[in-house]
PDB file of C-alpha atoms in Angstrom:
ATOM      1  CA  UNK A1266      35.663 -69.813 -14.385  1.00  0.00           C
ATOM      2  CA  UNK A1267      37.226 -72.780 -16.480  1.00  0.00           C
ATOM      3  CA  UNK A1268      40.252 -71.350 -15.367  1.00  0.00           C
ATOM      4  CA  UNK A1269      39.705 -71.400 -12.043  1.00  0.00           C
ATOM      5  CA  UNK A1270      38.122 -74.642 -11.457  1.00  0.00           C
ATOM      6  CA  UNK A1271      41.268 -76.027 -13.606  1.00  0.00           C
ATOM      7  CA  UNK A1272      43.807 -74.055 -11.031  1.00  0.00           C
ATOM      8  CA  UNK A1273      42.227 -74.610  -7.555  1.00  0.00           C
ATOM      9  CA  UNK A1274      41.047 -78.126  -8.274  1.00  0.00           C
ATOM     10  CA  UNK A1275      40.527 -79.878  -4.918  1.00  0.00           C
ATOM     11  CA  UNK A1276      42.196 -77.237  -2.639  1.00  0.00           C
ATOM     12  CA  UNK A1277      40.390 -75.460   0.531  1.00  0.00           C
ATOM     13  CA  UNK A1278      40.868 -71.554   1.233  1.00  0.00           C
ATOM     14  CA  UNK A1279      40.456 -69.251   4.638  1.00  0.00           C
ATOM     15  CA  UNK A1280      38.624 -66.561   4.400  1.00  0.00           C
ATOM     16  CA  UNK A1281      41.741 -63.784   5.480  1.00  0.00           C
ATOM     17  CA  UNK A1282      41.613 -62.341   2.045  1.00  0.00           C
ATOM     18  CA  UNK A1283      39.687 -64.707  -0.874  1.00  0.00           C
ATOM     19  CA  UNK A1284      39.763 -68.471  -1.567  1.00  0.00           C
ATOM     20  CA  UNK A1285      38.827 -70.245  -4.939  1.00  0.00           C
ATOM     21  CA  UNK A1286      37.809 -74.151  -4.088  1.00  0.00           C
ATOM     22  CA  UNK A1287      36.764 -76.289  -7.032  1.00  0.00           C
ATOM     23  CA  UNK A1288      35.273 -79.805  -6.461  1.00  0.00           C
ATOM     24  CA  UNK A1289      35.027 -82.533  -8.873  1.00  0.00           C
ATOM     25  CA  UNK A1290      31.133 -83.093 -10.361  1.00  0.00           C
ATOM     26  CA  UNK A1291      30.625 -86.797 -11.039  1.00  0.00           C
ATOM     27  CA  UNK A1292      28.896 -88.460 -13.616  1.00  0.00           C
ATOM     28  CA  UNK A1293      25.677 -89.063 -12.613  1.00  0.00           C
ATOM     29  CA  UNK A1294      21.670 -89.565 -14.223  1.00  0.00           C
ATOM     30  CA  UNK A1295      18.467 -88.243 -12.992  1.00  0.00           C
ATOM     31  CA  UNK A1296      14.834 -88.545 -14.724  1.00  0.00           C
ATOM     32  CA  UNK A1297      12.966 -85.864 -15.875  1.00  0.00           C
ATOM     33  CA  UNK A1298       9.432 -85.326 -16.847  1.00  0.00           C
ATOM     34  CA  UNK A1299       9.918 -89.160 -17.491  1.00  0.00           C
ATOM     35  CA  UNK A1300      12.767 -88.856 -19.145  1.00  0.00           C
ATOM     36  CA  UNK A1301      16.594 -89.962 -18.542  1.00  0.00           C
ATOM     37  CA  UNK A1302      19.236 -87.090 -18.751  1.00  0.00           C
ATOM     38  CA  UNK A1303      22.460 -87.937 -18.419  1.00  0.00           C
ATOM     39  CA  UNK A1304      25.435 -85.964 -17.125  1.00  0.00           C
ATOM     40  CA  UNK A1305      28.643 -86.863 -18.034  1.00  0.00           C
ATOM     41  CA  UNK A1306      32.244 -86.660 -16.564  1.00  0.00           C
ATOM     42  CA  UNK A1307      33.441 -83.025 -16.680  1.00  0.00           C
ATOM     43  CA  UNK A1308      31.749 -80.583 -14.761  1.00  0.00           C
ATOM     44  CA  UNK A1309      33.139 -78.743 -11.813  1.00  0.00           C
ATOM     45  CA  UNK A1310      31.629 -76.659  -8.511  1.00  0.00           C
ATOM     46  CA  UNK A1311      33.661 -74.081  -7.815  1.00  0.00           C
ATOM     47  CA  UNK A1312      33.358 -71.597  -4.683  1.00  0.00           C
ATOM     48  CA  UNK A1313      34.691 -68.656  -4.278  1.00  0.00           C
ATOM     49  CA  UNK A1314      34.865 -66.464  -0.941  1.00  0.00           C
ATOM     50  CA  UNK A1315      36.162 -63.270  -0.229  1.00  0.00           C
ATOM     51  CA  UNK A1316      36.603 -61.526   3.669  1.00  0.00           C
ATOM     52  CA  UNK A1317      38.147 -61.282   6.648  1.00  0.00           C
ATOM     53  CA  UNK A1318      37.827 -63.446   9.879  1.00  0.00           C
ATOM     54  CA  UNK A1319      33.985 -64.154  10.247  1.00  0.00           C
ATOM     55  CA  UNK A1320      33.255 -60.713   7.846  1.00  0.00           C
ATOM     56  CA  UNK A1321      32.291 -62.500   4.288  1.00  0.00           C
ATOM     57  CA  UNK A1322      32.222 -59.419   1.374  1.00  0.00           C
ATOM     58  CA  UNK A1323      31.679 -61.493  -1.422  1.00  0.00           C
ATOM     59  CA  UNK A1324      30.913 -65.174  -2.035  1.00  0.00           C
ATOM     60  CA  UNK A1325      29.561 -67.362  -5.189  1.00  0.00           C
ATOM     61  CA  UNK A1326      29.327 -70.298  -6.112  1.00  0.00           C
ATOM     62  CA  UNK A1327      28.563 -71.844 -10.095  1.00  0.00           C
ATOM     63  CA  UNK A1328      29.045 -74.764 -12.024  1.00  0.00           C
ATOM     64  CA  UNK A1329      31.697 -74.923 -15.178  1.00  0.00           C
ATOM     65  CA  UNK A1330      32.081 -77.714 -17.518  1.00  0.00           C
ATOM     66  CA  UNK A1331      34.332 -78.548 -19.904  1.00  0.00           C
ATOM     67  CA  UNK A1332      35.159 -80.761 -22.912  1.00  0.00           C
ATOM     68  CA  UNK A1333      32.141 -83.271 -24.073  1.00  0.00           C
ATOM     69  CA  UNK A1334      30.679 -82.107 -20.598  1.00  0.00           C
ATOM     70  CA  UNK A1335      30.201 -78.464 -21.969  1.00  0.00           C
ATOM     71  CA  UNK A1336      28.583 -79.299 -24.785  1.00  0.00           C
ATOM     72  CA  UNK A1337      26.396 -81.867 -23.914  1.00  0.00           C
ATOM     73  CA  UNK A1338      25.586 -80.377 -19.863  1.00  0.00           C
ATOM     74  CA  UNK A1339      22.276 -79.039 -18.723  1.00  0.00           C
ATOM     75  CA  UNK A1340      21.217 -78.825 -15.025  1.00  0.00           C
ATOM     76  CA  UNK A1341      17.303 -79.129 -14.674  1.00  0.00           C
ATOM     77  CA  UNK A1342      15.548 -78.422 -10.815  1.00  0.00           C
ATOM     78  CA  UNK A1343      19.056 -77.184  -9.677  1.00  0.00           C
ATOM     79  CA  UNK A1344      19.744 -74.983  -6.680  1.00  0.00           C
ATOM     80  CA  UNK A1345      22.903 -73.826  -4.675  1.00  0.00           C
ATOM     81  CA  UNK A1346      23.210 -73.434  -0.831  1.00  0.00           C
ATOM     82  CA  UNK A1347      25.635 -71.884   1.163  1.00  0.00           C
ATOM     83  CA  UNK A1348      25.844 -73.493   4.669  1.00  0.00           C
ATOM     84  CA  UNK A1349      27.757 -72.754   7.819  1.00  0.00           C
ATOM     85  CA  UNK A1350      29.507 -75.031  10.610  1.00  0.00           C
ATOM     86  CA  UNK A1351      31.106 -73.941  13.869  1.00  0.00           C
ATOM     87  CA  UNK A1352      34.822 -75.605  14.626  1.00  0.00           C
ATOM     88  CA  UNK A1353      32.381 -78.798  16.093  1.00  0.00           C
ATOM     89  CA  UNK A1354      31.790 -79.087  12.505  1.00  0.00           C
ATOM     90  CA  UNK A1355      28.153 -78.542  13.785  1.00  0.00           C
ATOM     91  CA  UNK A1356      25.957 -76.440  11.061  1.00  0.00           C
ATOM     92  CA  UNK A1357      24.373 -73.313  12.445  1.00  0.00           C
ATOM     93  CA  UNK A1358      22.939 -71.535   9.297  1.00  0.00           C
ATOM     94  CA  UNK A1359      22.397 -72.764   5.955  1.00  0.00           C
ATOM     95  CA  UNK A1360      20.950 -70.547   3.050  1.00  0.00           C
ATOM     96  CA  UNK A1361      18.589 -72.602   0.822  1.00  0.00           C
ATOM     97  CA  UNK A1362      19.079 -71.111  -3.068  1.00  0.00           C
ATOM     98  CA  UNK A1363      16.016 -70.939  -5.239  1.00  0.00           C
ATOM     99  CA  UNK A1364      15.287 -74.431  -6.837  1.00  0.00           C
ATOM    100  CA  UNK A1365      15.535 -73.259 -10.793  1.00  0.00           C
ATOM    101  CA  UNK A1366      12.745 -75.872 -12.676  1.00  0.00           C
ATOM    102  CA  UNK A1367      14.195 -74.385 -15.662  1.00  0.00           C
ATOM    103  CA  UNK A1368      17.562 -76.448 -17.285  1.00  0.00           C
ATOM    104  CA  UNK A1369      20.530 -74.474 -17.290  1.00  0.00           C
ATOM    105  CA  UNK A1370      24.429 -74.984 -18.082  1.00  0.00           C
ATOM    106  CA  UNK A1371      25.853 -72.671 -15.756  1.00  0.00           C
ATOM    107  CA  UNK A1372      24.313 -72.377 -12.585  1.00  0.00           C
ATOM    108  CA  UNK A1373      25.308 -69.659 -10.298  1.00  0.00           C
ATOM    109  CA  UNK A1374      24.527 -68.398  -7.035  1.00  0.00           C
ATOM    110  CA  UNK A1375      25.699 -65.025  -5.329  1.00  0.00           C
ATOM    111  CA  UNK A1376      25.025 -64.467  -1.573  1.00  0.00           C
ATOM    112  CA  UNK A1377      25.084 -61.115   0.265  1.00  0.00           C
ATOM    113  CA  UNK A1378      27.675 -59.968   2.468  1.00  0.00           C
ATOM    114  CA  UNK A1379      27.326 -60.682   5.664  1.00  0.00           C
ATOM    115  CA  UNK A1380      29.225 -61.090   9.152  1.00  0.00           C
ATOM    116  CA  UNK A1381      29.342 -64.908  10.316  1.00  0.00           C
ATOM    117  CA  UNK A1382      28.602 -65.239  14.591  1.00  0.00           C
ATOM    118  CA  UNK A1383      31.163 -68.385  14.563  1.00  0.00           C
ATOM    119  CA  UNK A1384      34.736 -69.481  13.374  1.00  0.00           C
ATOM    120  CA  UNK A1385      34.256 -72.834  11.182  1.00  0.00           C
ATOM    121  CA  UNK A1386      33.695 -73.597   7.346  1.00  0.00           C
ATOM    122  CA  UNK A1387      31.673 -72.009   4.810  1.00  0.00           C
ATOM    123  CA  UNK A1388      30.195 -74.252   2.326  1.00  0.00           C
ATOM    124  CA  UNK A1389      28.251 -74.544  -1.676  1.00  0.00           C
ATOM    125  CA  UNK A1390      26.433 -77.621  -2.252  1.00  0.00           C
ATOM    126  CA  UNK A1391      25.190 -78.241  -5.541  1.00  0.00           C
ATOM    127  CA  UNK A1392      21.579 -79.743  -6.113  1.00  0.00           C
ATOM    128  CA  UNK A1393      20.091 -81.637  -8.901  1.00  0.00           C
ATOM    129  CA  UNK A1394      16.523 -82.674  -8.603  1.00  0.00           C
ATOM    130  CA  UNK A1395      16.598 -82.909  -5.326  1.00  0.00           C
ATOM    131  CA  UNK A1396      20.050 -84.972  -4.749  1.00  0.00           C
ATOM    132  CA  UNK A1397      23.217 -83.078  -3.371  1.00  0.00           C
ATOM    133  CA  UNK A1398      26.471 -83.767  -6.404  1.00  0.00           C
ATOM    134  CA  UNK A1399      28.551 -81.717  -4.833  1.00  0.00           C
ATOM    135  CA  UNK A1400      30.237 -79.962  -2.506  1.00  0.00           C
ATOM    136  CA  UNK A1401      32.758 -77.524  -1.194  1.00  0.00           C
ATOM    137  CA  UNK A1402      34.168 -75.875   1.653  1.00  0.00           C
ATOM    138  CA  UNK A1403      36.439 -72.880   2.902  1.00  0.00           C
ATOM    139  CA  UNK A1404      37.902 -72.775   6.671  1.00  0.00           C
ATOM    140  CA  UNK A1405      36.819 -69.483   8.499  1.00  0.00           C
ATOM    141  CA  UNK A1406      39.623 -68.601  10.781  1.00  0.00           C
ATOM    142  CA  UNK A1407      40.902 -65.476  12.300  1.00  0.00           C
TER     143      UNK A1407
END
């Protein structure tokens, strides 16, 4: 996935055959259990999607890191949704992911195929503890 993040950083896909989106993961603290963990410049979210017009067959969505940011990286109270906006840019279905209370390094979320009712964007956002870090999105066009 390092690959990938490294190859389609910052770029938007349609869904006509697959798109690989990667956005940037800033530095950024959160407390838990009372204590400070701190997550440091390097870490991507990268979304992948795979269809035809509104008919999604495959779609994830994970977090890769990379230099000091691999080693030293753990997500705790994470979770991945997948949400969906018409062309109004006006969000008609969201799928909340499981919040994960344990502390990972790679979180990754796969969602079931499905056949979208409206043209617009598909979306991963990333969660930590409650706080979106990240997002990205694919058009969904004909």
């Amino acid at each position: 996935m390092a690959l990938a993040a490294a190859t389609a950083l910052g770029t938007a896909g349609t869904a006509s055959a697959s798109a690989v989106g990667t956005a940037t993961i800033g530095s950024f603290s959160y407390e838990l259990h009372g204590v400070g963990v701190q997550v440091p410049v390097g870490c991507f979210l990268t979304h992948r999607i795979e269809g035809s017009g509104r008919r999604i067959t495959d779609q994830f969505a994970g977090v890769d890191c990379v230099g000091i940011a691999a080693t030293f990286s753990r997500f705790c109270n994470w979770r991945i949704d997948f949400t969906y906006t018409d062309t109004d840019n006006r969000t008609y279905r969201t799928s909340r992911g499981a919040t994960h209370n344990s502390c990972s390094g790679d979180p990754l979320r796969h969602a079931a195929p499905q056949v979208l009712p409206k043209y617009g964007k598909a979306c991963a956002r990333f969660y930590v503890n409650g706080r979106q870090r990240a997002s990205q999105c694919h058009s969904v066009v004909k």
